[in-house]
Coordinates of C-alpha atoms and ligand atoms in Angstrom, one line a residue:
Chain A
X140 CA 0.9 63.0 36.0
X141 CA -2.2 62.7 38.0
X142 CA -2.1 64.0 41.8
X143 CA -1.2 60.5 42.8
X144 CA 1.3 59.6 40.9
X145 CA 2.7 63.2 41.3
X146 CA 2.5 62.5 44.9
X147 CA 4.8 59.1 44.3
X148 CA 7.2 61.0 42.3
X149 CA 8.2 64.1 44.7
X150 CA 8.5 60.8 47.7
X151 CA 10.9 59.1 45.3
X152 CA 12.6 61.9 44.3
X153 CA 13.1 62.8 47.9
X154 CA 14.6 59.9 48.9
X155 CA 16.7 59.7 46.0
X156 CA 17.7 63.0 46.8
X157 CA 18.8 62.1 50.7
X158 CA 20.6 58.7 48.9
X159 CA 22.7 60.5 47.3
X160 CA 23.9 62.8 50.0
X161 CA 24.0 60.5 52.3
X162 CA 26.1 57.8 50.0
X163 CA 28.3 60.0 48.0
X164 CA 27.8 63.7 50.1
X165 CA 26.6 65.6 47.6
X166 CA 23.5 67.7 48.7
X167 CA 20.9 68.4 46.3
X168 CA 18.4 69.2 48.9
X169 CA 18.2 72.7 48.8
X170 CA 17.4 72.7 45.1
X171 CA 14.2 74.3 43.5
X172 CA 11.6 71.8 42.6
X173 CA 9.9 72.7 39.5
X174 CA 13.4 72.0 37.6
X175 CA 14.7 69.2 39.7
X176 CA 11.3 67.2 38.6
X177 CA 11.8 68.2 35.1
X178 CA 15.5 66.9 34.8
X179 CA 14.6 63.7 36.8
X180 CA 11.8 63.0 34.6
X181 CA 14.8 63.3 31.7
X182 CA 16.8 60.8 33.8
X183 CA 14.4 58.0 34.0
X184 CA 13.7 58.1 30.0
X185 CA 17.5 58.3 29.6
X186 CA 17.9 55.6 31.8
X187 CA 15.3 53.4 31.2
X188 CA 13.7 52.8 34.6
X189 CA 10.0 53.3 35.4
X190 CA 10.8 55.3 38.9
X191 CA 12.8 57.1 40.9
X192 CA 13.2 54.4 43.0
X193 CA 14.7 52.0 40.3
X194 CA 16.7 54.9 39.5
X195 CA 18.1 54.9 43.0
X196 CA 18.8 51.2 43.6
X197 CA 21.1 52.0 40.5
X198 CA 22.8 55.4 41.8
X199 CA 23.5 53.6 45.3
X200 CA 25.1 50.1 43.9
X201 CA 26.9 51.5 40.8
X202 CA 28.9 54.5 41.4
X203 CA 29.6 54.9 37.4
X204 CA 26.0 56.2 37.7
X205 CA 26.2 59.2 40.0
X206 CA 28.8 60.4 37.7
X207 CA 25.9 60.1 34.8
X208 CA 23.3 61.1 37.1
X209 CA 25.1 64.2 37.6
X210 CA 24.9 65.9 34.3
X211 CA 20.9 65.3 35.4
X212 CA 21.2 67.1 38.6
X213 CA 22.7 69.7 37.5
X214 CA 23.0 72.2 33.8
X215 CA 25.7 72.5 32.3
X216 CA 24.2 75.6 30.2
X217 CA 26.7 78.1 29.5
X218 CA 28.6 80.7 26.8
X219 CA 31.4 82.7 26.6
X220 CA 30.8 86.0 27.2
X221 CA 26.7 85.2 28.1
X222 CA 24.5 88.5 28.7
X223 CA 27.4 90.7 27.1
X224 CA 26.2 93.9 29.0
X225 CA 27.2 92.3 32.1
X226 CA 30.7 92.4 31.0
X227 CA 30.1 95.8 29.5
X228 CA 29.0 96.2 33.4
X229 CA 32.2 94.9 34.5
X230 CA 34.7 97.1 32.1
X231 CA 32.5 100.3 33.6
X232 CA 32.0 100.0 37.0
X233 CA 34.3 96.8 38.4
X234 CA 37.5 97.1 36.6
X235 CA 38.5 100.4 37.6
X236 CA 38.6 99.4 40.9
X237 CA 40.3 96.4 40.9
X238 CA 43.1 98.1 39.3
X239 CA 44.1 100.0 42.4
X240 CA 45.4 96.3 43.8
X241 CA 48.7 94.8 43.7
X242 CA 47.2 91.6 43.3
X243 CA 43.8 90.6 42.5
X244 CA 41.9 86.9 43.1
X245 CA 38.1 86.9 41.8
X246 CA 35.8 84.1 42.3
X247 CA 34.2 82.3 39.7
X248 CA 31.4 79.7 41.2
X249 CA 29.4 77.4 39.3
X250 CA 32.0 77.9 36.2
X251 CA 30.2 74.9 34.5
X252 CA 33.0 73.8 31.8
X253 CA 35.0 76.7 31.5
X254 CA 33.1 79.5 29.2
X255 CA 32.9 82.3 32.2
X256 CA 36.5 81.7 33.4
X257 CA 37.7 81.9 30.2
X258 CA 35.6 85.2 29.5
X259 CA 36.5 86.4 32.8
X260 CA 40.6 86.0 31.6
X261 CA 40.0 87.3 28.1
X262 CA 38.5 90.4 29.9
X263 CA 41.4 91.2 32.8
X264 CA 44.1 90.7 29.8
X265 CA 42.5 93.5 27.4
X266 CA 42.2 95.5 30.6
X267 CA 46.3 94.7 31.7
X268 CA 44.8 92.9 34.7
X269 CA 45.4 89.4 34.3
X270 CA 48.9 88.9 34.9
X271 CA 48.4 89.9 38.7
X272 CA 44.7 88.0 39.5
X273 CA 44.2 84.5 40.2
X274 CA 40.8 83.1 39.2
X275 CA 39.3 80.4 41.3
X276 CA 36.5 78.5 38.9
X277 CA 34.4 76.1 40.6
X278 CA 31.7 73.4 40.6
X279 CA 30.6 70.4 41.6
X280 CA 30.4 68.6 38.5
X281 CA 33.7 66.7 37.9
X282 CA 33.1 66.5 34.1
X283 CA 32.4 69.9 33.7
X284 CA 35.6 70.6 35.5
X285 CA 37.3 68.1 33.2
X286 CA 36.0 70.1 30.0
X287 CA 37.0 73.1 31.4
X288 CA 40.5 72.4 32.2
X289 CA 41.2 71.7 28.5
X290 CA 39.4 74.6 27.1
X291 CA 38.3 73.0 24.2
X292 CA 34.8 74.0 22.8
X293 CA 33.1 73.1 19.6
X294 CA 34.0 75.3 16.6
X295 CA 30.4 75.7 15.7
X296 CA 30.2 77.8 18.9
X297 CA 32.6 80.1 18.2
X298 CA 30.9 82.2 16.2
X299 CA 28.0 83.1 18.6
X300 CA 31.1 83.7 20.7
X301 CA 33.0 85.9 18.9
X302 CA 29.5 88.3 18.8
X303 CA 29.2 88.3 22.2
X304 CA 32.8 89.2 22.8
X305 CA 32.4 91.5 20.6
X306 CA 29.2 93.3 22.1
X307 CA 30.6 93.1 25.2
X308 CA 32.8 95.9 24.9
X309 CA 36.2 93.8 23.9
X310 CA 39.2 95.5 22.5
X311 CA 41.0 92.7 21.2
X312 CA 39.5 89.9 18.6
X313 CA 38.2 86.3 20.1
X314 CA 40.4 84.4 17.5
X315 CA 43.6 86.1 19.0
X316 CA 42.6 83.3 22.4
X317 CA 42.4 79.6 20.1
X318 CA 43.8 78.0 17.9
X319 CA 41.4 76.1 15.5
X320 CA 42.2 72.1 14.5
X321 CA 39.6 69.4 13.6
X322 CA 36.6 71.0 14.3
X323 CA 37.5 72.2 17.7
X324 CA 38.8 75.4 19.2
X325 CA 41.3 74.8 21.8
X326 CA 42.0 77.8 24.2
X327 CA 45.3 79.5 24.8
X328 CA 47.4 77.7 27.6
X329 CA 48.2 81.0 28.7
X330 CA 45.0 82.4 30.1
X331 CA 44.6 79.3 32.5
X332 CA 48.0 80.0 33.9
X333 CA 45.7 82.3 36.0
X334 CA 43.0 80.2 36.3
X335 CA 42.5 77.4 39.0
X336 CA 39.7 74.9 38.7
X337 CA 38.3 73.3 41.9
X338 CA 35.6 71.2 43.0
X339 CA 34.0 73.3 45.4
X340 CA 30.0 73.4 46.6
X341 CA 27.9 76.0 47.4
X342 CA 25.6 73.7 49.5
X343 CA 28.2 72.3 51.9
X344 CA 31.8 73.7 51.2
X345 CA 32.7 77.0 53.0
X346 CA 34.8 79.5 51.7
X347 CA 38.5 79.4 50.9
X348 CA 40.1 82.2 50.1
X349 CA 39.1 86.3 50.5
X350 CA 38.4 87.9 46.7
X351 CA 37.8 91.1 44.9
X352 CA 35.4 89.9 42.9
X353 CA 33.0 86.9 43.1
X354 CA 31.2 86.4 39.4
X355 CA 28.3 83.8 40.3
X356 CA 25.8 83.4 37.2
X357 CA 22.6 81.4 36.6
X358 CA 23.5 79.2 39.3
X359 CA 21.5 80.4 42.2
X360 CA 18.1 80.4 40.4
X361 CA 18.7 76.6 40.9
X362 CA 18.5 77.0 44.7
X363 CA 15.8 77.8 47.0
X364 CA 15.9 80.6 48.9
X365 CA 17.5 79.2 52.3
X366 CA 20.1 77.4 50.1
X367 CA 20.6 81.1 47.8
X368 CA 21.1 82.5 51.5
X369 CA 23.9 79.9 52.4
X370 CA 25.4 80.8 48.6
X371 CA 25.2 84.4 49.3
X372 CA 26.2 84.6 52.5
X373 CA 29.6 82.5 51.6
X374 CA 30.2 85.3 49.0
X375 CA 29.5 88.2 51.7
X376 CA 32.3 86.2 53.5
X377 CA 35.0 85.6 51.1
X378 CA 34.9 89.2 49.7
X379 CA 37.2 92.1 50.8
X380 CA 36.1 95.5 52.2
X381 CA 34.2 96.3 49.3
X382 CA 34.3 93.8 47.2
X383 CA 32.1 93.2 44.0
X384 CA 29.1 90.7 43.5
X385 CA 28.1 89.9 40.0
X386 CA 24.9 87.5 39.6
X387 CA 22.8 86.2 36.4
X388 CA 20.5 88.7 34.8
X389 CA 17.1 87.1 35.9
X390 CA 18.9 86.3 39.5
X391 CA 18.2 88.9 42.7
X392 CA 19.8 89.7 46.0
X393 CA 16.3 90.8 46.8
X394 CA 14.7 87.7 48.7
X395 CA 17.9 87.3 50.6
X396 CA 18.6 87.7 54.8
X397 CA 21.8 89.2 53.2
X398 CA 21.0 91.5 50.9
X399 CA 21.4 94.6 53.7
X400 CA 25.0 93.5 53.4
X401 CA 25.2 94.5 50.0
X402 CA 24.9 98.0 47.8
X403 CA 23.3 98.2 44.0
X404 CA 26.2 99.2 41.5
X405 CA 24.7 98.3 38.6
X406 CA 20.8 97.4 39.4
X407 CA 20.3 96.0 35.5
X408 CA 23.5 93.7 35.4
X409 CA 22.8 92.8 38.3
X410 CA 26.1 94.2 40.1
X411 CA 26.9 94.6 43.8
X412 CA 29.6 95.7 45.9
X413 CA 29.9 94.8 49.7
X414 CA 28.7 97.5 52.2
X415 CA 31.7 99.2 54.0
X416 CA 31.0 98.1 57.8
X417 CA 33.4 100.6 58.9
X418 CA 31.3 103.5 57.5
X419 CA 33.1 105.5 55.0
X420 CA 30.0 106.9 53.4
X421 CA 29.0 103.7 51.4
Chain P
X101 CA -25.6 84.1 29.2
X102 CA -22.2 82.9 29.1
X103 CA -22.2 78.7 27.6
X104 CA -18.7 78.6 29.5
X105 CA -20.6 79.3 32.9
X106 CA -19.9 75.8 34.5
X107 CA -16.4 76.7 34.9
X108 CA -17.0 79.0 37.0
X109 CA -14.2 78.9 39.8
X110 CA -12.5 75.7 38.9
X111 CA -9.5 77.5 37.1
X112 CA -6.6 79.6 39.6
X113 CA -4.1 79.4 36.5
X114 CA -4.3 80.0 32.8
X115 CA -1.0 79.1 30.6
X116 CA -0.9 80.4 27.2
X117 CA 1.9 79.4 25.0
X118 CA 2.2 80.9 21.7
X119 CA 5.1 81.6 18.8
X120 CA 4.8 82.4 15.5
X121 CA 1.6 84.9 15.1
X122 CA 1.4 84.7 18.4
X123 CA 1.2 88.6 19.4
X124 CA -1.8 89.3 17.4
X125 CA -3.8 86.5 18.8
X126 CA -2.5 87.3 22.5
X127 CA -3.6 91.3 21.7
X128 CA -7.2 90.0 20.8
X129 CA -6.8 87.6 24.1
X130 CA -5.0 89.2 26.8
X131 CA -7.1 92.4 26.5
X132 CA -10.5 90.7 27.3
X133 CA -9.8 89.4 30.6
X134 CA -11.9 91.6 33.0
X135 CA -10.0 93.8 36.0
X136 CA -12.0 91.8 38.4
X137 CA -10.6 88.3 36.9
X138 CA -8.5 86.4 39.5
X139 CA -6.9 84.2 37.3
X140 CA -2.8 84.0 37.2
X141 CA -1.7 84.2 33.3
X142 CA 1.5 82.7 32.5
X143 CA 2.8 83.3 29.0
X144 CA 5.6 81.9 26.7
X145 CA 5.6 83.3 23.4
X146 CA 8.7 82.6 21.2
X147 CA 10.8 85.7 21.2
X148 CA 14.7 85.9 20.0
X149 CA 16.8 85.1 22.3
X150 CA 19.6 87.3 22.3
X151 CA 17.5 90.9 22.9
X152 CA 15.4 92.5 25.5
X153 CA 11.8 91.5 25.4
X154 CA 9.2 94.5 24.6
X155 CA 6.2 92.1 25.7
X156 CA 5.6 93.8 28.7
X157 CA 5.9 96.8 27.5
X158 CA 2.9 96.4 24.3
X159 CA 0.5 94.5 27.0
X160 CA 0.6 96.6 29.9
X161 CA -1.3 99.8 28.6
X162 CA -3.4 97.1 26.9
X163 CA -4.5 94.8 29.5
X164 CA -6.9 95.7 32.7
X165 CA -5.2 93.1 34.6
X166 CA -1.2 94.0 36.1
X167 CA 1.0 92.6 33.1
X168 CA 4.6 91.7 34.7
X169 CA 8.0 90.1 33.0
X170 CA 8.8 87.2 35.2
X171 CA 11.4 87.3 38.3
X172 CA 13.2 84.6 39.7
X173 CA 11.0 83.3 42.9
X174 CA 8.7 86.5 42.6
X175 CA 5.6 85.0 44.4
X176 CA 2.6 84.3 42.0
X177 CA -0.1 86.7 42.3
X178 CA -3.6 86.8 41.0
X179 CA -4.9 88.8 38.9
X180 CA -1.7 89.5 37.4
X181 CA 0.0 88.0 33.5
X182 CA 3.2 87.0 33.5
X183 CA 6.0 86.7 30.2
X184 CA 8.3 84.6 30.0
X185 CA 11.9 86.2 29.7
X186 CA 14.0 85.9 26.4
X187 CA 16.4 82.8 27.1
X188 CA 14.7 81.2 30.2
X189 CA 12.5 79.2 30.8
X190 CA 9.5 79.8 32.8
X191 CA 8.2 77.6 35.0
X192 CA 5.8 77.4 38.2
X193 CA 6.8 75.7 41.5
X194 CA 5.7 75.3 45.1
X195 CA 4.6 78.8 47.0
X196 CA 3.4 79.0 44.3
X197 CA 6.4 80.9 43.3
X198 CA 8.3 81.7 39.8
X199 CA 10.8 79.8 38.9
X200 CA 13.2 80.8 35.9
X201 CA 15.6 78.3 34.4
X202 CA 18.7 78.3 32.1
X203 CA 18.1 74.6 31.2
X204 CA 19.1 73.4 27.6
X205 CA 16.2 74.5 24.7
X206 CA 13.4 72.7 24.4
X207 CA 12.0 72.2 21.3
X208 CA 14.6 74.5 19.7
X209 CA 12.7 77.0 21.8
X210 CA 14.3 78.9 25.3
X211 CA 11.4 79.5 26.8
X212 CA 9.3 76.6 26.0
X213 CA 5.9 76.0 25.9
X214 CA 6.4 72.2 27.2
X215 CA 8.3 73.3 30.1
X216 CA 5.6 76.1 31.7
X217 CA 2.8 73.8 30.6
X218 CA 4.2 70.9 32.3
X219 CA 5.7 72.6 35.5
X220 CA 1.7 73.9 35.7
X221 CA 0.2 70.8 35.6
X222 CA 2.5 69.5 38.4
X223 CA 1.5 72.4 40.8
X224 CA -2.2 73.2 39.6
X225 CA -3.2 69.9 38.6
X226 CA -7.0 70.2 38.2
X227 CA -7.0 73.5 38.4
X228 CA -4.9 74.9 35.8
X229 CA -6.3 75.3 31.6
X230 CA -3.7 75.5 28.9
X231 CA -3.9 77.4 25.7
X232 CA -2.2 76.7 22.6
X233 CA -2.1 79.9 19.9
X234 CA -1.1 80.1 16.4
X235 CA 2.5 78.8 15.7
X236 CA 5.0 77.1 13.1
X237 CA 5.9 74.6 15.5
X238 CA 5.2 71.4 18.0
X239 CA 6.3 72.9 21.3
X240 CA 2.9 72.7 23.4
X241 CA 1.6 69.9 22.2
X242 CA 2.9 67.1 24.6
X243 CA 2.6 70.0 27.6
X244 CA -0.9 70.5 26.6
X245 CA -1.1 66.6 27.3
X246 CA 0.5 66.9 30.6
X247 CA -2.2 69.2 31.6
X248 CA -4.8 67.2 30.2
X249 CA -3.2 63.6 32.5
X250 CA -3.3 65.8 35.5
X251 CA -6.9 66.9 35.2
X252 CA -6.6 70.7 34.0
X253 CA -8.2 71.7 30.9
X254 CA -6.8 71.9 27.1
X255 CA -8.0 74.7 24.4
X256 CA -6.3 74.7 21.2
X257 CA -7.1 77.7 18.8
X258 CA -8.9 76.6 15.6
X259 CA -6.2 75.9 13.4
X260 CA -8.3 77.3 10.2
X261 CA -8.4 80.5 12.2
X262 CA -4.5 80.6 13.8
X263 CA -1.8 82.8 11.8
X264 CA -0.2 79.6 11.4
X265 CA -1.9 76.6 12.3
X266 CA 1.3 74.0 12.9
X267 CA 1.5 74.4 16.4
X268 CA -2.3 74.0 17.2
X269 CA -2.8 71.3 14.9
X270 CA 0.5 69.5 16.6
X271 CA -1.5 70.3 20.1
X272 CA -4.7 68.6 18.7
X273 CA -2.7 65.6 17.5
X274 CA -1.1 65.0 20.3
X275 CA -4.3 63.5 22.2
X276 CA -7.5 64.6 23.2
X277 CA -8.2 68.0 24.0
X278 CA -11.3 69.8 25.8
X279 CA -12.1 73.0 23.5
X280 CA -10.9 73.6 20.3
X281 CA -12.1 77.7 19.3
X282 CA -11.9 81.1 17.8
X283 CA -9.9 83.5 19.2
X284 CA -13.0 85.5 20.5
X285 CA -14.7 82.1 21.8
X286 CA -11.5 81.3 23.7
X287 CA -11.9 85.2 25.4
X288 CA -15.4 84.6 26.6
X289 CA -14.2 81.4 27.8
X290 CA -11.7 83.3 29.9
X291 CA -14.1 85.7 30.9
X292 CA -16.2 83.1 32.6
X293 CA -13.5 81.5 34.9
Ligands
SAM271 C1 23.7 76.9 34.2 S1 25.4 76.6 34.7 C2 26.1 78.2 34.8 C3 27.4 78.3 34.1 C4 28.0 79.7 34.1 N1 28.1 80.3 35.4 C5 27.2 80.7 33.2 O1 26.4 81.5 33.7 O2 27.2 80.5 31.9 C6 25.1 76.2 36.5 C7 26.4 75.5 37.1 O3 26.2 75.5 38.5 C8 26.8 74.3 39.0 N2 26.3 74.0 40.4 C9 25.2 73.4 40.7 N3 25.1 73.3 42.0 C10 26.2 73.8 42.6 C11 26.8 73.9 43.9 N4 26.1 73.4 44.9 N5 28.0 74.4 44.0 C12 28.7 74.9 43.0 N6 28.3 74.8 41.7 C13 27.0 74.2 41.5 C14 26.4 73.3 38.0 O4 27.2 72.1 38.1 C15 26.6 74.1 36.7 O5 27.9 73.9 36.2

């Protein structure tokens, strides 16, 4: 794009941007821009207009096209058992702590359609943890939530799965969780027993319940830094006295007002536990 | 006298994208830039996806200017490369600030050559000059375009002289291009900017 027509594009997509909040509350503002250009640029070839402003006359009288628009707005990227040192990570430094609760609740945001929570299950029931935890998955993206309430992933996937469960330190074998029919792997009932899915938002919800663990991955690198702060601080907020904070391998606590609140466990994988305000030594 | 002299301070950014062969041509590249060079370098060579990068690691001793892996909103300095991270993509964005993304591949490739070229010609515009290396595929070529609409410059590496000349024969194809050179022309080129 030349600078003028560059120039057009960041005004529509800005007012696209506050059309949608202000119509259907959903608040994209706080997203960063590089990406949110790219996947808008996606959106008009999928849905043949020549601007963002088309584009927006269509999101504002046809609400079938927010739900479309949203699979633009946001990635639905994601794998079971993704970066499986982090879960290594986990098994070392988390899990030993969280079995010295009764009960356990952990925090999955921006679940996407289900491959985190699902890890995140598979995980607590090799270590004997899953029974007592209840695991809040959440997102914005209805769909997603849709998909990931059924638990039903391609069979092709499964392979590149199974490795990663398999590098990530687990003592059981994938195929133990699914049952295979027509192409599909369909997830064992049992592990979402333990799982609630929610629509929840980073960007305007607040928190909900107070958790051990909050697992939030590849999800804040799509937020600028004031909106990363708002994220953050929400986790700071629903976590217990030393809680744990798990983030995506290329994401940092380091830019945030928050990160004072917070202690390296696991600098690499990206692992943090909540400071002790009390004072304990931490 | 250097014949790439004109260009002389019209360039802040330089995006290289490379894949197949690409390490070779980068260590006769990368190398040449001159510690005083203010340009920013921003890389995306095709590297597997599912292991650690050692990119930074083979430049750094090699290169006179700071060779870092690329940080989620790190601010952009010059004088400084930057390599794309296995499975992200790397783009630029307003600060000018880093910005990594887990979006789906691009051109089979995660991080793509489209996607830094084109995030580069939305924040540099004039004043950004893409490269396209040796490779066996087309990511590049419609970047290198982007850049070219927005007013930056395009050099494609002579395909008779690339490793593998798909991907800057693809670049070439794609539309009209400023410089197409050897590997040593497209360093003295750098040198000048
Ligand atoms: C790339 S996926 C990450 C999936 C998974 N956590 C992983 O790492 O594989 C990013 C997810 O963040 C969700 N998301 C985006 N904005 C959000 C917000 N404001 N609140 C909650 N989730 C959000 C998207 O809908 C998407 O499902």
């Amino acid at each position: 794009m030349s600078a003028s027509e560059l120039q057009d594009f960041d005004i529509e997509l800005q007012l696209l941007i506050d059309a949608i909040y202000l119509k259907y509350h959903y608040d994209f503002r706080g997203y960063a821009q590089a990406s949110l250009r790219r996947r808008m640029r996606a959106a008009l070839l999928r849905f043949n207009c020549s601007s963002l402003s088309q584009l927006q006359d269509r999101v504002l009288r046809e609400p079938a096209m927010l739900t479309a628009m949203m699979d633009f707005l946001t990635v639905q990227v994601s794998d079971m058992f993704r970066d499986p040192a982090y879960y290594q990570a986990l098994r070392r430094h988390v899990v030993p702590m969280l079995r010295t609760y009764p009960s356990l609740k952990i925090w999955i945001a921006g679940c996407s359609t289900g491959e985190e929570a699902y890890s995140m299950a598979i995980l607590l029931r090799e270590e004997g943890l899953l029974d007592r935890t209840l695991i809040y998955a959440t997102d914005i993206n209805g769909q997603a939530l849709q998909k990931a309430e059924a638990g039903i992933y391609d069979l092709d996937r499964i392979a590149g799965f199974t490795e990663n469960h398999r590098r990530s330190g687990g003592s059981s074998s994938l195929s133990d969780y699914y049952m295979a029919a027509y192409g599909r792997a369909v997830f064992d009932k049992s592990l979402r027993r333990n799982i609630v899915f929610s629509d929840h938002s980073l960007a305007t919800d607040s928190v909900f319940a107070e958790v051990q663990l909050v697992s939030c991955r590849n999800v804040l690198i799509y937020f600028n830094r004031s909106l990363q702060d708002r994220a953050i601080g929400l986790f700071r907020d629903a976590l217990c006295r030393k809680g744990f904070l798990g983030i995506g391998a290329k994401e940092s606590l380091r830019f945030s007002d928050h990160s004072n609140d917070f202690v390296d466990v696991d600098r690499e994988y990206r692992l943090y536990q909540k400071k002790d305000r009390a004072g304990d030594g931490l | 006298m250097n014949r790439y002299e004109s260009l002389e301070g019209r360039i802040d950014a330089v995006v290289i994208g490379a894949s197949a062969g690409g390490i070779e041509a980068l260590t006769q590249l990368l190398p040449q830039l001159p510690a005083s060079s203010k340009l920013t370098v921003l890389v995306v060579l095709h590297v597997p996806r599912d292991r650690p990068s050692l990119l930074v690691d083979i430049f750094r001793p090699r290169c006179r200017l700071h060779v870092a892996e690329s940080q989620d909103k790190d601010p952009i300095q010059p004088g400084t490369v930057y390599f794309a991270p296995p499975d992200y993509h790397l783009m630029v964005d307003i600060g000018p600030q880093i910005a990594l993304s887990a979006d789906e591949l691009v051109n089979f490739s995660r991080p793509s050559i489209d996607v830094l070229f084109e995030s580069a010609a939305d924040l540099y515009q004039r004043r950004v000059l893409g490269i396209v290396l040796s490779g066996g595929n087309h990511d590049g070529a419609a970047g290198l375009q982007a850049i070219v609409r927005a007013g930056g410059l395009a050099v494609v590496q002579s395909p008779d002289q690339a490793a593998v000349d798909i991907m800057p024969r693809a670049a070439i194809a794609a539309g009209s291009v400023d410089y197409v050179l050897p590997l040593d022309q497209i360093a003295e080129l750098l040198a000048a900017l």
